[in-house]
Coordinates of C-alpha atoms (C1' of nucleotides) in Angstrom, one line a residue:
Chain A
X42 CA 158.8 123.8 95.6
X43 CA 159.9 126.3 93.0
X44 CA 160.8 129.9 94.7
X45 CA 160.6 133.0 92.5
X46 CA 162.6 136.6 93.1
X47 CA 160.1 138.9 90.9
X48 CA 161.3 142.3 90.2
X49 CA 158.2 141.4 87.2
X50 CA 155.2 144.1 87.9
X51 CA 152.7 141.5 88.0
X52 CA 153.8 140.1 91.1
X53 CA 153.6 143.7 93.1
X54 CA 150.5 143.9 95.3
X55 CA 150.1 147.3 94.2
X56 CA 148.7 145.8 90.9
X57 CA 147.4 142.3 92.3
X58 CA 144.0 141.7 91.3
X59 CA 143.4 139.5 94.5
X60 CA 144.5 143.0 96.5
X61 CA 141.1 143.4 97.8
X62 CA 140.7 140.3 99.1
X63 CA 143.8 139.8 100.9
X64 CA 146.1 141.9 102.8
X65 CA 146.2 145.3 101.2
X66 CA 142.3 146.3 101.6
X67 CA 141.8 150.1 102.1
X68 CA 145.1 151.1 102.0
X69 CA 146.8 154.0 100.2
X70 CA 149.0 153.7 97.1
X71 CA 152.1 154.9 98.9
X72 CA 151.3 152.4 101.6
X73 CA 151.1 150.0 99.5
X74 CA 154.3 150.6 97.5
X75 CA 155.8 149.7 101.0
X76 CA 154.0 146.3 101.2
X77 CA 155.8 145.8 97.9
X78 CA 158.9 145.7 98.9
X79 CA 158.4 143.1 101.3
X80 CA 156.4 140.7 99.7
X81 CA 158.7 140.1 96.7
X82 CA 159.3 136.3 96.5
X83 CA 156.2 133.9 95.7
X84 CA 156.6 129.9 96.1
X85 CA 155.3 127.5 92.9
X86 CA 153.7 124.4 94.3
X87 CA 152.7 121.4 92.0
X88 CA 149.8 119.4 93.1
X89 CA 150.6 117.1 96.4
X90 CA 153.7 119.2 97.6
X91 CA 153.9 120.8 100.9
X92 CA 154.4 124.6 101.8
X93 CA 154.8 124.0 105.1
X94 CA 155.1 121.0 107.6
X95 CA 154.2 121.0 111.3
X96 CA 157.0 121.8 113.2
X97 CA 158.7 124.0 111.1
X98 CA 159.8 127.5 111.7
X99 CA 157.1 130.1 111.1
X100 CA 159.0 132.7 109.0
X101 CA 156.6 133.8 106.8
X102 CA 153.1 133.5 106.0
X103 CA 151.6 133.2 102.6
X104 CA 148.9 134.4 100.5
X105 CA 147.5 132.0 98.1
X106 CA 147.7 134.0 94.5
X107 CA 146.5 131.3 92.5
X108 CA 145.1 127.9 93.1
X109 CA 143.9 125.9 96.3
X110 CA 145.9 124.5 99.7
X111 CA 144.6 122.2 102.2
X112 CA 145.9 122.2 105.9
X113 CA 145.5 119.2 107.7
X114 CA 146.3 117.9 111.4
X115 CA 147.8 114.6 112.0
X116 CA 147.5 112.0 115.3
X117 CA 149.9 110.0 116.4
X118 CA 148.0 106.5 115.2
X119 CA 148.4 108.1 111.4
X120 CA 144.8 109.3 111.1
X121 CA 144.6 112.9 109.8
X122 CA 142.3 115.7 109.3
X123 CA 141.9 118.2 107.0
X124 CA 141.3 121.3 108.9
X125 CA 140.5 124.2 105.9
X126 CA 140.5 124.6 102.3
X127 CA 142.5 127.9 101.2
X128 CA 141.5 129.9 97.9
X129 CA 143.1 132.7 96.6
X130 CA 143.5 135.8 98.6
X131 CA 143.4 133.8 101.8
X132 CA 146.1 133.4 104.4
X133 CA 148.2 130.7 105.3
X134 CA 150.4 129.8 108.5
X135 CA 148.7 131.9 111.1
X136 CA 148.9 128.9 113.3
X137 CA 152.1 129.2 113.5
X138 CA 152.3 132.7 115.5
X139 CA 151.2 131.0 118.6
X140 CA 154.8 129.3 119.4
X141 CA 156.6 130.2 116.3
X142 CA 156.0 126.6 114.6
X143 CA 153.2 125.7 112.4
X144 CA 150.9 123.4 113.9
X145 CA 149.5 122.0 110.9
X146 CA 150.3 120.9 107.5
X147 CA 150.1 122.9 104.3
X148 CA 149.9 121.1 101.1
X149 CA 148.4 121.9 96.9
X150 CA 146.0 120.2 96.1
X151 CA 146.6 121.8 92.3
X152 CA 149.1 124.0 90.7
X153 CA 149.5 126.6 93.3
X154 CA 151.9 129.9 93.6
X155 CA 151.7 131.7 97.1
X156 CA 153.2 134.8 97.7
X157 CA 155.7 135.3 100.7
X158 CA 155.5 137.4 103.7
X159 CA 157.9 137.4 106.3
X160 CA 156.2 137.6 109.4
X161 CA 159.0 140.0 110.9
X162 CA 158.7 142.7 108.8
X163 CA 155.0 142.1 108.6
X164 CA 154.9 142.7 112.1
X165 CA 157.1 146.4 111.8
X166 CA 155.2 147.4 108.9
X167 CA 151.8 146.4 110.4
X168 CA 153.1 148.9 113.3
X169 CA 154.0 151.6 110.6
X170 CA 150.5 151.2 108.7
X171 CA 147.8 151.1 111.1
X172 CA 145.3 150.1 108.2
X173 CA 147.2 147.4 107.6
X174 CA 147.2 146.0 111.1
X175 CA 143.6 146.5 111.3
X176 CA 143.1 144.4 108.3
X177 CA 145.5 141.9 109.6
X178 CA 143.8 141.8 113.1
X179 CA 140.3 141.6 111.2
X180 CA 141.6 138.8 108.7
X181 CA 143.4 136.8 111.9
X182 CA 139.6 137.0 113.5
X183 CA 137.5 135.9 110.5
X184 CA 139.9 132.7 110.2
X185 CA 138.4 132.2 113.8
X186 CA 134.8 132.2 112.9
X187 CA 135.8 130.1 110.0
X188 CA 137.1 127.8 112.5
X189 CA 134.4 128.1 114.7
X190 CA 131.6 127.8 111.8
X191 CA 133.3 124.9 110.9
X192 CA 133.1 123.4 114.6
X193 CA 128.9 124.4 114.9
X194 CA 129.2 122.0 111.7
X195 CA 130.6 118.9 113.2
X196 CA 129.2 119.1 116.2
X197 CA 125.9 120.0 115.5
X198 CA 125.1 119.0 111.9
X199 CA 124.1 115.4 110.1
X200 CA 126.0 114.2 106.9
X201 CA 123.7 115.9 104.7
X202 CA 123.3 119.0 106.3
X203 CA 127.4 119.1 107.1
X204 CA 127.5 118.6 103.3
X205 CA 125.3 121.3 102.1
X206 CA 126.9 123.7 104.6
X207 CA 130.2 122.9 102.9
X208 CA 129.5 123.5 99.5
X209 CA 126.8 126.5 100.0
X210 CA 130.2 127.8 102.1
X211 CA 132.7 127.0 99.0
X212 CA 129.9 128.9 96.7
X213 CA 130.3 131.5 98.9
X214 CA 134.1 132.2 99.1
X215 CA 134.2 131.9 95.2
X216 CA 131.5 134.4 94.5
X217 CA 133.8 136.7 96.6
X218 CA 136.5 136.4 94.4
X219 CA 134.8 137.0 91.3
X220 CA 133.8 133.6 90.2
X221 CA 130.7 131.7 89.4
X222 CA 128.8 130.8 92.3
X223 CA 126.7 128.0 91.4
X224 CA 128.7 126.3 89.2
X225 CA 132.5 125.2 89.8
X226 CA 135.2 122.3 90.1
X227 CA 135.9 120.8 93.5
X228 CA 140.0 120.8 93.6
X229 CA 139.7 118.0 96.4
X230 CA 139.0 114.9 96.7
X231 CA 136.1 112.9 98.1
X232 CA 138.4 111.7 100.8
X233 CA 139.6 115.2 101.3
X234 CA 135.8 116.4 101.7
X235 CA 134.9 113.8 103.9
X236 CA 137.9 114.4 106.0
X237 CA 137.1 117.6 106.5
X238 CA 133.7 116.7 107.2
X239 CA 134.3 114.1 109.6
X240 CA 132.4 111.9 107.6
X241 CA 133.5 108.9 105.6
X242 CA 134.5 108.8 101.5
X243 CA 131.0 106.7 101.0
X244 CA 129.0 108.8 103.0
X245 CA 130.2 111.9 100.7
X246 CA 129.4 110.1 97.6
X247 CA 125.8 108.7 98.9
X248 CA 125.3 112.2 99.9
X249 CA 126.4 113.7 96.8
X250 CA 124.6 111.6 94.8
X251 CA 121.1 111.4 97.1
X252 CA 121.0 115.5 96.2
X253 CA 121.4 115.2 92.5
X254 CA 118.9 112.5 92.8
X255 CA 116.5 115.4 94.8
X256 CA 117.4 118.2 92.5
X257 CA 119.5 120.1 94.1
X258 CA 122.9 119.8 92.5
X259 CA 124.3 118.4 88.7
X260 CA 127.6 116.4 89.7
X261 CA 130.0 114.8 86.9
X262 CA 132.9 114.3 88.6
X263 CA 134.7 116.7 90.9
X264 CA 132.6 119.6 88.4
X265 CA 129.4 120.7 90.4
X266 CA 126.7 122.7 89.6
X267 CA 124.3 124.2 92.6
X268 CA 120.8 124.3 91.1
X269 CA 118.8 124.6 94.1
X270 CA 120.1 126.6 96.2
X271 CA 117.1 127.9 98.5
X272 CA 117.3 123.6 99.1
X273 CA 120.6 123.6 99.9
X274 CA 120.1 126.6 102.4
X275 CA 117.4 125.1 104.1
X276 CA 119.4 122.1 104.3
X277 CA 122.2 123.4 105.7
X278 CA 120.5 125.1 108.8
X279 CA 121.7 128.5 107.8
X280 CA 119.7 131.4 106.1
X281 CA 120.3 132.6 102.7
X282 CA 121.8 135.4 102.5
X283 CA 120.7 136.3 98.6
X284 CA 117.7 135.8 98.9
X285 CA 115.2 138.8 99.3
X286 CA 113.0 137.8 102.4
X287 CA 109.6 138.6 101.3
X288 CA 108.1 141.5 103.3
X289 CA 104.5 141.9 102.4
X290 CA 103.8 145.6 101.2
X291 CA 102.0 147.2 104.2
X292 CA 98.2 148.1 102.9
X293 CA 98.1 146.8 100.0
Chain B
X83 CA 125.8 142.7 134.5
X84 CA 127.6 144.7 136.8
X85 CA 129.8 147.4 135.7
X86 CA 133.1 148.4 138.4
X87 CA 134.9 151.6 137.3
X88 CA 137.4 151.0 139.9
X89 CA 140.9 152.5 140.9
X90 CA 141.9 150.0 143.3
X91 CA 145.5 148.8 142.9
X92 CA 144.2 144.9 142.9
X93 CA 142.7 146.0 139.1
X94 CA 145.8 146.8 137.6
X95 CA 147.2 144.9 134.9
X96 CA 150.4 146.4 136.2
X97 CA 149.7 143.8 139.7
X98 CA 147.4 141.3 138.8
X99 CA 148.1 137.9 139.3
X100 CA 146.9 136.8 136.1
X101 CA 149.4 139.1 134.1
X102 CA 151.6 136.4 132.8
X103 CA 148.7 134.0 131.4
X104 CA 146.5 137.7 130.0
X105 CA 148.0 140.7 127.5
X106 CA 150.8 142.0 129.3
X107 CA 153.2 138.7 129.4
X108 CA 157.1 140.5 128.9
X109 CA 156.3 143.8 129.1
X110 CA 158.2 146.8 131.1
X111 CA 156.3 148.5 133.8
X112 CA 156.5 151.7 132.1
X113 CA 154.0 150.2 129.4
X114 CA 152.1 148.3 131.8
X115 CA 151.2 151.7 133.0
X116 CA 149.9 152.6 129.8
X117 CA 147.6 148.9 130.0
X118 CA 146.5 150.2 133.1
X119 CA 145.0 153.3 131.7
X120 CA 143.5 151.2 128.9
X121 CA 141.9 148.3 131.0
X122 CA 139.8 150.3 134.0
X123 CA 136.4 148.8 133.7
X124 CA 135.4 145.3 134.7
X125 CA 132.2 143.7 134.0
X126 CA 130.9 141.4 137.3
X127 CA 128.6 138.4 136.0
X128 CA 126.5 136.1 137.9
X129 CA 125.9 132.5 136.9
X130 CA 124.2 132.3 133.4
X131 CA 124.4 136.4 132.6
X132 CA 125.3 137.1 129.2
X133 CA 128.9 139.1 128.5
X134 CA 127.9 139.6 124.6
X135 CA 125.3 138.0 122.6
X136 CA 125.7 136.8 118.5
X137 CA 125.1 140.2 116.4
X138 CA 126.3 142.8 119.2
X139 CA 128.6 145.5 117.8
X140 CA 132.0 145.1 119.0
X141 CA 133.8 148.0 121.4
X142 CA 135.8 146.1 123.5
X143 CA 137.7 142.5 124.2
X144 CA 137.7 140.9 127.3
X145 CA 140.2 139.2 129.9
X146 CA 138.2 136.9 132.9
X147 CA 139.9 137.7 135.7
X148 CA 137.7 134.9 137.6
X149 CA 135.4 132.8 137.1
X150 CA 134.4 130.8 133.5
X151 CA 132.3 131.3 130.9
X152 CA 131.3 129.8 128.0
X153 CA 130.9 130.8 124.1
X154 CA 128.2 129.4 121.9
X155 CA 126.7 129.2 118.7
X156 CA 123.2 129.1 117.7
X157 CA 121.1 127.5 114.4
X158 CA 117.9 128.8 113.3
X159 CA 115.9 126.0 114.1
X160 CA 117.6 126.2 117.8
X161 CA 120.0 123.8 118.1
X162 CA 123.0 125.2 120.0
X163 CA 126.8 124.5 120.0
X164 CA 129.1 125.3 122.6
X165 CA 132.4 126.2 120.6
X166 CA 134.6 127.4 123.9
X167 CA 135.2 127.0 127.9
X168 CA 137.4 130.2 129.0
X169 CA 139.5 129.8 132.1
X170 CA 140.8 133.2 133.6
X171 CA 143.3 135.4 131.8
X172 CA 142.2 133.8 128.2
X173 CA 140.3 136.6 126.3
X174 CA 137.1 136.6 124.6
X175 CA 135.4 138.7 122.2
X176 CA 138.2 138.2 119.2
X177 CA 135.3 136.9 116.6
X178 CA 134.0 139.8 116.4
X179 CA 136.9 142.0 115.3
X180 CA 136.3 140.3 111.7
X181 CA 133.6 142.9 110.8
X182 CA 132.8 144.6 114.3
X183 CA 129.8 142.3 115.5
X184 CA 130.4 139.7 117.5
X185 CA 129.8 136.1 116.6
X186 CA 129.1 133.7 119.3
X187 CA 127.3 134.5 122.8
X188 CA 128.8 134.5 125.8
X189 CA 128.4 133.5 128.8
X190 CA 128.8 132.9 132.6
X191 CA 128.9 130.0 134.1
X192 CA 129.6 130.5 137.7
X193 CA 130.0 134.1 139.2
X194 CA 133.0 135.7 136.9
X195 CA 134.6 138.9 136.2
X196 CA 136.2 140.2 133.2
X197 CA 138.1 143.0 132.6
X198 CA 137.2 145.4 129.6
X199 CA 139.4 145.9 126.9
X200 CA 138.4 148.9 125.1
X201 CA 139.7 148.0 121.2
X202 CA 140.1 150.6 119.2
X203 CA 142.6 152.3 122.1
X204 CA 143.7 148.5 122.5
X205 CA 144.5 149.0 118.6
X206 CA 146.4 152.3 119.2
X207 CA 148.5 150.9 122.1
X208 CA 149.2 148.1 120.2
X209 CA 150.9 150.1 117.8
X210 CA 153.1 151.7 120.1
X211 CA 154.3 148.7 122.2
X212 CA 155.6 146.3 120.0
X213 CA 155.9 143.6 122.4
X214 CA 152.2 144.5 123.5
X215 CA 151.8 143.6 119.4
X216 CA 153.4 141.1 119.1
X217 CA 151.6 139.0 122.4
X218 CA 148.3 139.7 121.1
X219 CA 149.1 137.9 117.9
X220 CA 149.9 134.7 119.7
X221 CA 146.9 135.1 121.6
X222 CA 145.2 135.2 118.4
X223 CA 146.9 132.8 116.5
X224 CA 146.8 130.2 119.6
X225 CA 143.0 130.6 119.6
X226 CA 143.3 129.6 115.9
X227 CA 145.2 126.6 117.2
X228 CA 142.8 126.0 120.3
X229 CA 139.5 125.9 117.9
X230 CA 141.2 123.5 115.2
X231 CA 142.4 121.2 117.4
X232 CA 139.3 120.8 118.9
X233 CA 138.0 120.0 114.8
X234 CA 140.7 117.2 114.7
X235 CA 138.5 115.9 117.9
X236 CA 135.1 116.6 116.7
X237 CA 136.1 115.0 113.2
X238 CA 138.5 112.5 113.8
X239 CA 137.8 111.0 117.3
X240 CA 135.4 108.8 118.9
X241 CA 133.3 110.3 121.9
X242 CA 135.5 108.1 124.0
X243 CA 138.8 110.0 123.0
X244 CA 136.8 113.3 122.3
X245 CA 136.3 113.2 126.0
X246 CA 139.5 111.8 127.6
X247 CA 141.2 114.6 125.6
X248 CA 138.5 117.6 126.5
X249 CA 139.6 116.7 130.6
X250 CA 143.7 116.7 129.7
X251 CA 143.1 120.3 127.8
X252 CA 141.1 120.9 130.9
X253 CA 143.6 119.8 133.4
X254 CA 146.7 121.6 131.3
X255 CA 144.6 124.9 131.3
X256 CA 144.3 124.4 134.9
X257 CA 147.9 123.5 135.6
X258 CA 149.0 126.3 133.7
X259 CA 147.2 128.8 135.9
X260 CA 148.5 127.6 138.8
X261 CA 145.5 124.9 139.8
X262 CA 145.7 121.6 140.7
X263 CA 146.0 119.7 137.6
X264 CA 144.7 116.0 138.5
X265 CA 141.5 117.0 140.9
X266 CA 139.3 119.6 139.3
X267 CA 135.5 120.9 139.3
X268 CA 133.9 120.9 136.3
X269 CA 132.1 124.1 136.1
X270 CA 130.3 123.1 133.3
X271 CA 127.0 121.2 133.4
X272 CA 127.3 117.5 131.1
X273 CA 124.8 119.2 128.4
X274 CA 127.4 121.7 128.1
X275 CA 130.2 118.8 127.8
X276 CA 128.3 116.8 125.3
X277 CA 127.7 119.9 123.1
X278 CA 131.0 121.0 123.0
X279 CA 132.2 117.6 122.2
X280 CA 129.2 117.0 119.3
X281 CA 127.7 114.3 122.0
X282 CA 124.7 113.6 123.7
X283 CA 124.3 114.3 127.5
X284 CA 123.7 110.4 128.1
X285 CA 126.9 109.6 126.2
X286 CA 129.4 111.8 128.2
X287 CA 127.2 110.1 131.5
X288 CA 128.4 106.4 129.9
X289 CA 131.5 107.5 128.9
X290 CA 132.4 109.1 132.7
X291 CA 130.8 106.1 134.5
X292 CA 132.9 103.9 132.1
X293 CA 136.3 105.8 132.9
X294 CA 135.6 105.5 136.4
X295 CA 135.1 101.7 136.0
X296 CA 138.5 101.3 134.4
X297 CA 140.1 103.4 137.0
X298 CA 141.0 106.1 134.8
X299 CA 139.3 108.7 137.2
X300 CA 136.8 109.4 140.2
X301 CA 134.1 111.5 139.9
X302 CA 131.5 112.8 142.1
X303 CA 129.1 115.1 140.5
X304 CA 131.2 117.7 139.2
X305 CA 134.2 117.5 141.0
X306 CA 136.5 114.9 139.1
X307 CA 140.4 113.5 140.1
X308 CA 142.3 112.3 137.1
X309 CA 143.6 109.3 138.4
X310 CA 145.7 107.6 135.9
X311 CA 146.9 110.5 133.4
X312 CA 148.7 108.3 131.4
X313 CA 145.8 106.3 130.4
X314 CA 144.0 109.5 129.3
X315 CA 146.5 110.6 127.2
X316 CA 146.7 107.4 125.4
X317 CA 142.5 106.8 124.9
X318 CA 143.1 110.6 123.5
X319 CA 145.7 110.0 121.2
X320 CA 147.8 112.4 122.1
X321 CA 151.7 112.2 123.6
X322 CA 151.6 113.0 127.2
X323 CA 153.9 116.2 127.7
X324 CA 154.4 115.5 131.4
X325 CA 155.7 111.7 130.7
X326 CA 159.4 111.4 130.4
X327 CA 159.8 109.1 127.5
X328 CA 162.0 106.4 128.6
X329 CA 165.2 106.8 126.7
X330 CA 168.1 103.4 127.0
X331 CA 171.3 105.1 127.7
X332 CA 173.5 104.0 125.4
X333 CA 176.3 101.5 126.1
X334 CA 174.7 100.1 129.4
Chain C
dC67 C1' 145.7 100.9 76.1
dG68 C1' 146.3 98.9 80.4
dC69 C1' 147.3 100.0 85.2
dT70 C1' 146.5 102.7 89.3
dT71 C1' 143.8 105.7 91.6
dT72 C1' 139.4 107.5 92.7
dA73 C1' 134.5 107.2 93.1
dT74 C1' 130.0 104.8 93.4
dT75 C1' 126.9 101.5 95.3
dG76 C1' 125.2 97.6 98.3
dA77 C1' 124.9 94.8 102.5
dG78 C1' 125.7 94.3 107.2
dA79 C1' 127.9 95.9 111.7
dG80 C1' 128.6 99.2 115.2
dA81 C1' 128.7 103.5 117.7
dT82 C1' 125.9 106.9 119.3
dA83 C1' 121.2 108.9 119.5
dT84 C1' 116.7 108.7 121.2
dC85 C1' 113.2 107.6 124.4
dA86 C1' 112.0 106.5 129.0
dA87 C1' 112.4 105.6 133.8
dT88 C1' 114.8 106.5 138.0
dA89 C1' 118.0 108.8 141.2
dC90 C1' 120.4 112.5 142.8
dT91 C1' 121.0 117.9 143.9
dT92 C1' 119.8 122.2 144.8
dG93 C1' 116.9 125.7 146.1
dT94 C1' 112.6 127.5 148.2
dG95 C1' 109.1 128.2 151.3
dG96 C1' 106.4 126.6 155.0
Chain D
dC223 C1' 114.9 122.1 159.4
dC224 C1' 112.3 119.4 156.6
dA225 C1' 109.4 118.7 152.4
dC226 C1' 108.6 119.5 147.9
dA227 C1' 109.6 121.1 143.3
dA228 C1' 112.6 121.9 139.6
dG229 C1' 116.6 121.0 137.5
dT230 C1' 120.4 117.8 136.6
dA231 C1' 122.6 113.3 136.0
dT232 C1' 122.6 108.2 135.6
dT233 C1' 121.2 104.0 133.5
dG234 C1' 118.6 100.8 130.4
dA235 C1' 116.3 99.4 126.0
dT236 C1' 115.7 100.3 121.3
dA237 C1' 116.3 103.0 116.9
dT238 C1' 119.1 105.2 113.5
dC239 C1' 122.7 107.1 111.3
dT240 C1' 127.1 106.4 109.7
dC241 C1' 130.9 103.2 109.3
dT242 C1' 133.1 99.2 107.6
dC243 C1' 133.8 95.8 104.3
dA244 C1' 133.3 94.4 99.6
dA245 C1' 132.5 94.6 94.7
dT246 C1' 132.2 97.3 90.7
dA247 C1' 132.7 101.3 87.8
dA248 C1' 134.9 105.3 86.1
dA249 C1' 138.7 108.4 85.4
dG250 C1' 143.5 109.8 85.2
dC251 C1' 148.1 108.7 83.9
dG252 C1' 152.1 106.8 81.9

DNA sequence: CGCTTTATTGAGAGATATCAATACTTGTGG
DNA sequence: CCACAAGTATTGATATCTCTCAATAAAGCG
């Protein structure tokens, strides 16, 4: 864990290039100058190490500037469960508000940086900036219906449709952020995916390779390319939300 | 749905029983006053009514005051998930703050009441109170919590465990309000159980029959005593908060 | 280049789902 | 107040999906 003080411009969400997609949406320059000042450390992670542990003190929470976290849950027998998958411009450690400790687990699954934001301040400035606490309240809230998405999933869904959900969900978050939506590297494993899942690694793989075999997907390692993905929406239970529903002209 | 604009004192955040499980835990009675300008309206809901379906616009956040509900998910071919059971004094509504439209439906399941929460003058008063602030945040960040522990048991445990640990979050809920911990009616049907859980109706039949063989409970329709708590906790896989672990004094 | 980790694929086992029959509750109306 | 109907829960028999165990293959790493 590698901290960095950065007085370097780059670093100042005033100039971020994730800053619509994390905490500063909508607000005004001179607001924002203020969020500078407090979120002026970052934290390097190399793949495998851990931000945060469950237990710890929640002092801050982070906002992933580049790369991908993973938090998981443990039980007392040692089995574990990977809970989310955190791309840039998302927020980590909210879990921790509840009693002041994280409940989970934070840990890179790549070469990460996350910048810092201590919750105390947060919380003053929030008070001071009411655009900012509304996008904090509406950021806090969309992590639930992430959640809760992700509960519909594994209580409701099969393997393959749990599966398709998943990456059609991934596609998603990346298009988002600017990147290419039907084509992209998985930074987890198969373990990880299948832990998330609630599935096991063979099922993920016989999955995987049952939809290449149907068409749906390319797959060469952990890089995957989405080539049907009116399939994979039908699939996954859910309805595609880039695709034009054909309305019949009327009287014609 | 029956609306109550009502000026009687039992309403009052400032003298409801509820106040230190709902919004206003640690707060002076100046600001309660405020709350209690804020919260006037109640909504009264008979058995099965609908508080807010998936798609509604959001206004307002809610605090049962009595009764339970329930909050579900639908697919598009039907199939239904229920994601939460809300005791009184939890608050519902927070999934649709995200981007103003509800997410989920919900809904009674025995005669309830649940006091409205206006948000955007929620918001406002927010701002002024800190503490008010600060308590909603947990609220939040503990639903966060609530929804992923119930992933590590959709995704990690068998339906076994899934259920032996759905009755001890029951039964701490309960305790926590002031019920009876260990004897309990379930106000929810077993379809309800077995979707929340990811199960099938028959299973959670089996696996209440079964725990009532081994002694682990009673149960009479819906009206269960947990009978050996210890047990539960261990088929959960979670520590037992109430159990003293047995610590050898040193040097004896 | 060889070792370790990660992923794929196959065969068989097991947990839970599904289908079906029965019993129990609750509510309604005669 | 009882009888009937509709909804809800239990229990059994069988089917199916996913897991587990095992062997092999491929990739990453030193």
């Amino acid at each position: 864990m590698n901290y960095t003080n950065s007085d370097n411009p780059s670093s100042k969400c005033s100039v971020c290039v994730l800053g619509q997609f994390c905490l500063p949406v909508g607000i005004s320059s001179t607001d924002i100058a203020k969020i500078d000042t407090l979120v002026k450390e970052r934290v390097h992670l190399q793949k495998g190490e851990s931000l945060y542990r469950h237990g710890d003190t929640l002092s801050a929470v982070y906002s992933v500037r580049f790369g991908t976290l993973k938090t998981e849950y443990c039980l007392e027998d040692g089995r574990q469960q990977v809970i989310g998958f955190h791309l840039p411009g998302e927020i980590l450690g909210l879990d921790g508000i509840g009693d002041g400790h994280y409940q989970s687990d934070a840990v890179a699954l790549e070469e990460s940086e996350v910048c810092i934001i201590r919750y105390e301040a947060f919380e003053d400035l929030a008070r001071q900036i009411p655009v900012l606490q509304k996008q904090f309240h509406r950021i806090l809230s969309r992590e639930l219906t992430q959640d809760q998405r992700h509960l519909l999933s594994l209580g409701s869904l099969r393997a393959e449709e749990r599966l398709a959900s998943f990456l059609l969900n991934l596609s998603q978050r990346l298009a988002a952020r600017g990147y290419l939506n039907n084509e992209f590297d998985l930074r987890m494993s198969r373990v990880e995916i299948g832990s998330y899942l609630g599935i096991q690694i063979e099922t993920v793989s016989r999955m995987l390779s049952r939809f290449a075999e149907s068409g749906l997907i390319q797959i060469k390692q952990r890089h995957i390319k989405l080539i049907d993905m009116d399939g994979l929406y039908e699939l996954a239970g859910i309805p595609n939300p880039d695709r034009n529903t054909q309305i019949k002209p009327i009287g014609v």
